[in-house]
Short mmCIF file of C-alpha atoms in Angstrom, two decimals:
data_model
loop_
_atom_site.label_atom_id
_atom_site.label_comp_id
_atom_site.label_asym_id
_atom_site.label_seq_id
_atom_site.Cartn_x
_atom_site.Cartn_y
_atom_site.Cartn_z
CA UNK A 1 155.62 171.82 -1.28
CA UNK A 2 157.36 169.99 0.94
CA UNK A 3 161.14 171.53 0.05
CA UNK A 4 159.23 174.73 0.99
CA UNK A 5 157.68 173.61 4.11
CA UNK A 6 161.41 172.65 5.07
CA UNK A 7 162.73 176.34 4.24
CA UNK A 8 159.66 177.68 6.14
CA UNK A 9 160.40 175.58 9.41
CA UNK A 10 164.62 176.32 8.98
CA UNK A 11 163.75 179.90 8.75
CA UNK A 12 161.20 179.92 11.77
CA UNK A 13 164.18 177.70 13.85
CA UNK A 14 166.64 180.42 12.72
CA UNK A 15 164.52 183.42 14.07
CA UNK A 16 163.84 181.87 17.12
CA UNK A 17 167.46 181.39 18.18
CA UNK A 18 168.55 184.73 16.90
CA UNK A 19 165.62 186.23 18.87
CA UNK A 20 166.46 184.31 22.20
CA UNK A 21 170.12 185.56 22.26
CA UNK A 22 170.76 187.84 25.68
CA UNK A 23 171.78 190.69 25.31
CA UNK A 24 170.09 190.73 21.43
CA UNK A 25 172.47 190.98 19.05
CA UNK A 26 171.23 193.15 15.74
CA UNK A 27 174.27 192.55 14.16
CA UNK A 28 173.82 188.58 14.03
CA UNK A 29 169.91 189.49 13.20
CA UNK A 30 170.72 191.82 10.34
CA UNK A 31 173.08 189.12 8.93
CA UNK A 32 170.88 186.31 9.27
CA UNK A 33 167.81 188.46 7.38
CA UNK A 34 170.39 189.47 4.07
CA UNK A 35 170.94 185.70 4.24
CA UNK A 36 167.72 184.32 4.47
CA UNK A 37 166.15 187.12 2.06
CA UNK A 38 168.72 186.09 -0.64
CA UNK A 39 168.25 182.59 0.33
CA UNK A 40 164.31 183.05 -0.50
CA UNK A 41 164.59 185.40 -3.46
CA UNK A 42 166.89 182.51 -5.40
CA UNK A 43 164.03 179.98 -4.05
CA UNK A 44 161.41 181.98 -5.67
CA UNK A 45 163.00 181.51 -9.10
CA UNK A 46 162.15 177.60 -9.26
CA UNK A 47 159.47 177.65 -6.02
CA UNK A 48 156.27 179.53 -5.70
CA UNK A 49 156.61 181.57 -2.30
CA UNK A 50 153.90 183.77 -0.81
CA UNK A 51 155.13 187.68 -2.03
CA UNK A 52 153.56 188.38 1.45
CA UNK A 53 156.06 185.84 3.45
CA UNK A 54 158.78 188.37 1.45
CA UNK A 55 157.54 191.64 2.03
CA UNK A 56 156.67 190.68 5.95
CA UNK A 57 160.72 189.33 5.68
CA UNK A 58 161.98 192.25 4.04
CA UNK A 59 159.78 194.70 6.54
CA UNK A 60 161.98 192.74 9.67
CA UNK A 61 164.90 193.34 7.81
CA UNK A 62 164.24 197.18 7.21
CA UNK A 63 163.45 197.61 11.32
CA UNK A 64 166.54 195.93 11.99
CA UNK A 65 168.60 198.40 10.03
CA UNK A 66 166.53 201.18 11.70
CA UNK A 67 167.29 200.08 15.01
CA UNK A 68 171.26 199.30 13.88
CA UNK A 69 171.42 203.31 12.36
CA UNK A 70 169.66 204.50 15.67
CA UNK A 71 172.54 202.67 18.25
CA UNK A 72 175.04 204.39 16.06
CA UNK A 73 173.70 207.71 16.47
CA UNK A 74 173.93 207.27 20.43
CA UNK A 75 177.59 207.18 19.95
CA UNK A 76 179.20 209.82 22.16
CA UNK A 77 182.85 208.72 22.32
CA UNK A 78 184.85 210.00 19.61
CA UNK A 79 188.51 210.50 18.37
CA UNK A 80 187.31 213.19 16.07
CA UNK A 81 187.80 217.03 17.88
CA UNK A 82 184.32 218.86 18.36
CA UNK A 83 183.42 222.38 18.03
CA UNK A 84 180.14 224.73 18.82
CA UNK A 85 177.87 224.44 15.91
CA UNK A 86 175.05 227.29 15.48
CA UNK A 87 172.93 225.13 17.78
CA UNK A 88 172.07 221.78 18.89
CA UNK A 89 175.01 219.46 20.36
CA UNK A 90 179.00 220.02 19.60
CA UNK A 91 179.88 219.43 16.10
CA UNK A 92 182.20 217.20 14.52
CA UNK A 93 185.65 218.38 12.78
CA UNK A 94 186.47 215.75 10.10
CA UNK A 95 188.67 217.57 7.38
CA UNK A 96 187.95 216.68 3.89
CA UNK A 97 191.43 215.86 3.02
CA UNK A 98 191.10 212.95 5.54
CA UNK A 99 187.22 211.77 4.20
CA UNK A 100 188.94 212.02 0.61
CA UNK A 101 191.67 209.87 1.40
CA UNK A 102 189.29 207.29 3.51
CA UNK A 103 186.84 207.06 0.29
CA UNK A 104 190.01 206.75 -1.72
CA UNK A 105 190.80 203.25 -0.28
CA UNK A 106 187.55 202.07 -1.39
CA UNK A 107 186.62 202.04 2.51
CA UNK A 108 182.25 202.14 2.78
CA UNK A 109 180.29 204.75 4.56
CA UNK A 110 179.76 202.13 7.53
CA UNK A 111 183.60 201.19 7.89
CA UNK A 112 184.68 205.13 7.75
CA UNK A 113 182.00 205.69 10.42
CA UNK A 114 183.63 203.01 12.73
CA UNK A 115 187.11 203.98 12.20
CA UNK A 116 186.28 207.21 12.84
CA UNK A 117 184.20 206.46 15.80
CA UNK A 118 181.19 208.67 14.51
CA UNK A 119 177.89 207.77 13.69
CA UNK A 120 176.87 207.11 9.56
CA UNK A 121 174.99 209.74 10.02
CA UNK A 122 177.95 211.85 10.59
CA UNK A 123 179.42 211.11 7.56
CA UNK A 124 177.02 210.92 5.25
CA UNK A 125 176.40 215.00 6.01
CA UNK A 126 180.16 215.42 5.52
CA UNK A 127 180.46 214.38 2.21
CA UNK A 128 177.18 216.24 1.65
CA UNK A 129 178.83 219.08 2.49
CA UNK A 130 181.94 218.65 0.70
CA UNK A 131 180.54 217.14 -1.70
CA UNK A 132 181.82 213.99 -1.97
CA UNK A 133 180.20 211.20 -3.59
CA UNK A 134 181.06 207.19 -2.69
CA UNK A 135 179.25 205.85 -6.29
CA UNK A 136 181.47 207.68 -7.94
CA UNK A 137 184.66 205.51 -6.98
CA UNK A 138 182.55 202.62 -8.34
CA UNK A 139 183.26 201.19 -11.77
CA UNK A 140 180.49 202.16 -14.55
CA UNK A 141 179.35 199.05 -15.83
CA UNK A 142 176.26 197.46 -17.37
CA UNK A 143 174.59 194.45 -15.53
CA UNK A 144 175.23 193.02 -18.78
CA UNK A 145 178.89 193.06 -18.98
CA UNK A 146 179.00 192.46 -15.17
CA UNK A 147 176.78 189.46 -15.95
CA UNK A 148 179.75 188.45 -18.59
CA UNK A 149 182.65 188.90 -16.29
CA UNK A 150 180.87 187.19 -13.08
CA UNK A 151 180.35 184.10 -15.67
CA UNK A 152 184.04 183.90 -16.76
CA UNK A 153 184.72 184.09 -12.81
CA UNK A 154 182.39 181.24 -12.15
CA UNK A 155 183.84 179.26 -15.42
CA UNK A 156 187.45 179.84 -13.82
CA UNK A 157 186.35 178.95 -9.99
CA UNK A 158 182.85 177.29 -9.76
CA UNK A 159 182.91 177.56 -5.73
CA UNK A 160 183.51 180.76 -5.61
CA UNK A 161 181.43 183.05 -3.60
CA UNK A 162 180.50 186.48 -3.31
CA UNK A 163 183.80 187.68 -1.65
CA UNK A 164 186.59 185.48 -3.74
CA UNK A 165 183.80 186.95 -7.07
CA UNK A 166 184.30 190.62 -5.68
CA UNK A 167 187.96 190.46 -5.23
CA UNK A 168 188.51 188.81 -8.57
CA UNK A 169 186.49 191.81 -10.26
CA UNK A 170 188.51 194.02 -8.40
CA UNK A 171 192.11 192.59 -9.61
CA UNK A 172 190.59 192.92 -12.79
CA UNK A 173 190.13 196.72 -12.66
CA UNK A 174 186.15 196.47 -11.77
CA UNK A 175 185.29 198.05 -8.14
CA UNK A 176 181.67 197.12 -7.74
CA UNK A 177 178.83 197.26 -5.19
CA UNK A 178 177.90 194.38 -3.06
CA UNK A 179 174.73 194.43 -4.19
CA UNK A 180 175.13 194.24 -7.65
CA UNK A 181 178.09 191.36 -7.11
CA UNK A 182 175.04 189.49 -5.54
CA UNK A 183 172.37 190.24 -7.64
CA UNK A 184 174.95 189.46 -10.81
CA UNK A 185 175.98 186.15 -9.24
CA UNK A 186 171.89 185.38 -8.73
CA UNK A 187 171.13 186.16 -12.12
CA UNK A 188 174.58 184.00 -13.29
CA UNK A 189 174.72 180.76 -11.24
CA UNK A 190 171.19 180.68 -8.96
CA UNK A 191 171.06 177.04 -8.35
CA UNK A 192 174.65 176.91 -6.86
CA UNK A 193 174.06 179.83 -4.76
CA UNK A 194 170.87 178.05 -3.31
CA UNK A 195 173.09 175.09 -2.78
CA UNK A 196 175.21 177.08 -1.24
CA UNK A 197 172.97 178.71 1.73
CA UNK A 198 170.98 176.11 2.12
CA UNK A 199 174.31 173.30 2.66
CA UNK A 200 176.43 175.54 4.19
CA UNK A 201 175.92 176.68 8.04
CA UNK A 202 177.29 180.04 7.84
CA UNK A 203 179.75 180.82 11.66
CA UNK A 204 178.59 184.40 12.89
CA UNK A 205 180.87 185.97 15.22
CA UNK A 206 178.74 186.14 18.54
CA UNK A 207 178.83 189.12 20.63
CA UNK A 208 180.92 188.02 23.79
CA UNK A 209 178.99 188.35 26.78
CA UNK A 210 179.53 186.83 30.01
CA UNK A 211 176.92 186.76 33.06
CA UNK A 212 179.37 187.15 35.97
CA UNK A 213 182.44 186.64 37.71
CA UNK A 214 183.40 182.98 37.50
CA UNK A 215 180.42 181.80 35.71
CA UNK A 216 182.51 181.30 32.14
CA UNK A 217 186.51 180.03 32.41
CA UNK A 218 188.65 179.46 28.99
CA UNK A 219 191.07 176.81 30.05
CA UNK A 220 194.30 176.24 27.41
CA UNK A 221 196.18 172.63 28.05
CA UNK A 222 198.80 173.53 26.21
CA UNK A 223 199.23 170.24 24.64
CA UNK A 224 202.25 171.59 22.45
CA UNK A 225 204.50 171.24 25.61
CA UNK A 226 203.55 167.63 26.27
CA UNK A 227 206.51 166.32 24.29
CA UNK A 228 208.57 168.26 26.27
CA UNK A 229 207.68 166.89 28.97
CA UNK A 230 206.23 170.10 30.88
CA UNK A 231 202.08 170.01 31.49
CA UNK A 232 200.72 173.47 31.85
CA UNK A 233 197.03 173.81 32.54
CA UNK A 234 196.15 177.68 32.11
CA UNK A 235 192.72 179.46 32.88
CA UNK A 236 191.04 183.05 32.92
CA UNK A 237 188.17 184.13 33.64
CA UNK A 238 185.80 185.15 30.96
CA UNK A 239 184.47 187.68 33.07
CA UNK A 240 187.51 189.48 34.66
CA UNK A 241 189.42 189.15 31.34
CA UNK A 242 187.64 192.18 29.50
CA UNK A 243 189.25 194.04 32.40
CA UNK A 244 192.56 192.56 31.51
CA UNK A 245 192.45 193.66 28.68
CA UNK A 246 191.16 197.29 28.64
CA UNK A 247 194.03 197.44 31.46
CA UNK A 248 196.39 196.51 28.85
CA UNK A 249 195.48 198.67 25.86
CA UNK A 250 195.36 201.65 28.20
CA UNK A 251 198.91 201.04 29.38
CA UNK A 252 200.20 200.20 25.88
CA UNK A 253 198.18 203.17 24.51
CA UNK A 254 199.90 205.68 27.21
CA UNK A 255 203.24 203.60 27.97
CA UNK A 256 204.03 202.95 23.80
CA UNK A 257 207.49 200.51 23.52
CA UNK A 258 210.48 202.14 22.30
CA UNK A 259 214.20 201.36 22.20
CA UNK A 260 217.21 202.96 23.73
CA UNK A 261 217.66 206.02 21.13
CA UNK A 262 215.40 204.63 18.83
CA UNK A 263 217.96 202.45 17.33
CA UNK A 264 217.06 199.38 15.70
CA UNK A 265 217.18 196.30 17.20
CA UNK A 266 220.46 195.47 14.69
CA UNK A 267 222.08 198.72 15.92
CA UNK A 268 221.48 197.93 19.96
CA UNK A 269 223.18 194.08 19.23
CA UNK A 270 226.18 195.88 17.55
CA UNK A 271 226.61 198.39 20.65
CA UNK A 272 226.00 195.34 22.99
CA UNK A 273 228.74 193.48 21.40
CA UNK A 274 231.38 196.54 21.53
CA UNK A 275 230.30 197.49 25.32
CA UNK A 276 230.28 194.02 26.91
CA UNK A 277 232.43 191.76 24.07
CA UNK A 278 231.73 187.86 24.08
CA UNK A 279 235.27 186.25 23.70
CA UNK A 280 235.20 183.86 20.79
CA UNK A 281 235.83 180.56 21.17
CA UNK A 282 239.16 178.98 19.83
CA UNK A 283 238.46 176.82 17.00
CA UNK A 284 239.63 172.84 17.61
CA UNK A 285 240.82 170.90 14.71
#
């Protein structure tokens, strides 16, 4: 009861702050439901919890996602050329050559979708229409002999956890889902998984947001220079240095850097040397 009550009150705390962020961030809510709902489903195995505390967690979760699929079909700004459809708004040209490749590197539906600065949506009718099929890049394997080779994993690195798992069954030939690398490791090593979540404070990479000019400053000491005796004290605004930035890609994406001739930076020391010579000193015995 009262290890319960304490997963009841964490989870409550957790909402709340995820809930009070400005602007709201789904991103950080999405991750913080997967984590709590696996985080509760391993609890169930050795606690009694409410099936109605899951299904009201797992109905939050499933909103979430709704709202996350529905900002990604307001993109407008995309790389990929357009042309008139038979009605409705411009249609995307993404050849299937390119999808192929993209579902070749093992890439997921989501990460093609951002790369190619289309919605999931977008995608997902693409390889409808060529049809092309993600599970099928998947290894075939039973959740038996997954079960086996996530134990021999665990046997070889007990701390291991879902991504150093994944990437071991990958250098061993097996390309698996996320899910089932999950559910496996549940099923496999529970109690150290609960350990896990519960000890560990997972870092989530907020969404930067600042309120207004001069309201936020990063300020860089530059210790490393101390012992050289030179004291630097260097600050930007948090606001004005989105600006900075976009200002920079632009003029890196239009101005690119390139050499004189394209010659490598080998070749332009070589023709430096025979142009403008540096005498060699004399050697003194």
């Amino acid at each position: 009861g009262m290890l319960r009550n304490d997963f009841i009150s964490r989870l409550i705390t957790k909402l709340e702050l995820a809930l009070l962020r400005s602007p709201l961030d789904l991103d950080f809510l999405d991750f913080a439901f997967r984590q709590e709902l696996y985080l509760w489903d391993a609890l169930s195995r050795h606690v009694h919890i409410s099936q109605e505390c899951m299904q009201a967690l797992r109905e939050f979760h499933r909103l979430v996602k709704i709202h996350i699929e529905e900002a990604e079909d307001r993109i407008h700004h995309t790389e990929i050329e357009s042309g008139a459809g038979s009605q409705g708004r411009p249609r995307y040209n993404i050849e299937k050559e390119r999808l192929e490749h993209l579902l070749e590197l093992n890439m997921s539906v989501e990460s093609i979708a951002r790369f190619l600065c289309v919605s999931s949506s977008t995608v997902k009718r693409r390889m409808r229409e060529y049809r092309l099929y993600s599970r099928q890049r998947y290894t075939d394997a039973t959740d038996q002999e997954l079960d086996q080779a996530v134990q021999r994993i665990k046997i070889e690195m007990p701390t291991a956890g879902y991504r150093m798992v994944k990437g071991r069954l990958l250098s061993m030939g097996m390309h698996i889902q996320w899910r089932r690398v999950m559910a496996s490791m549940h099923r496999v090593d529970s109690l150290v998984i609960l350990s896990r979540l519960a000890g560990l404070n997972c870092i989530v990479r907020r969404t930067y947001s600042v309120r207004g000019p001069l309201s936020l400053w990063h300020v860089d000491t530059n210790h490393k220079l101390i012992r050289y005796n030179m004291v630097l004290f260097g600050a930007v605004d948090g606001y004005s240095r989105k600006g900075d930035l976009e200002a920079f890609v632009e003029g890196w994406n239009n101005h690119p850097l390139r050499t004189e001739r394209n010659r490598t930076p080998e070749q332009l020391w070589h023709t430096g040397m025979m142009l403008h010579p540096i005498n060699q000193p004399e050697n003194l015995e």
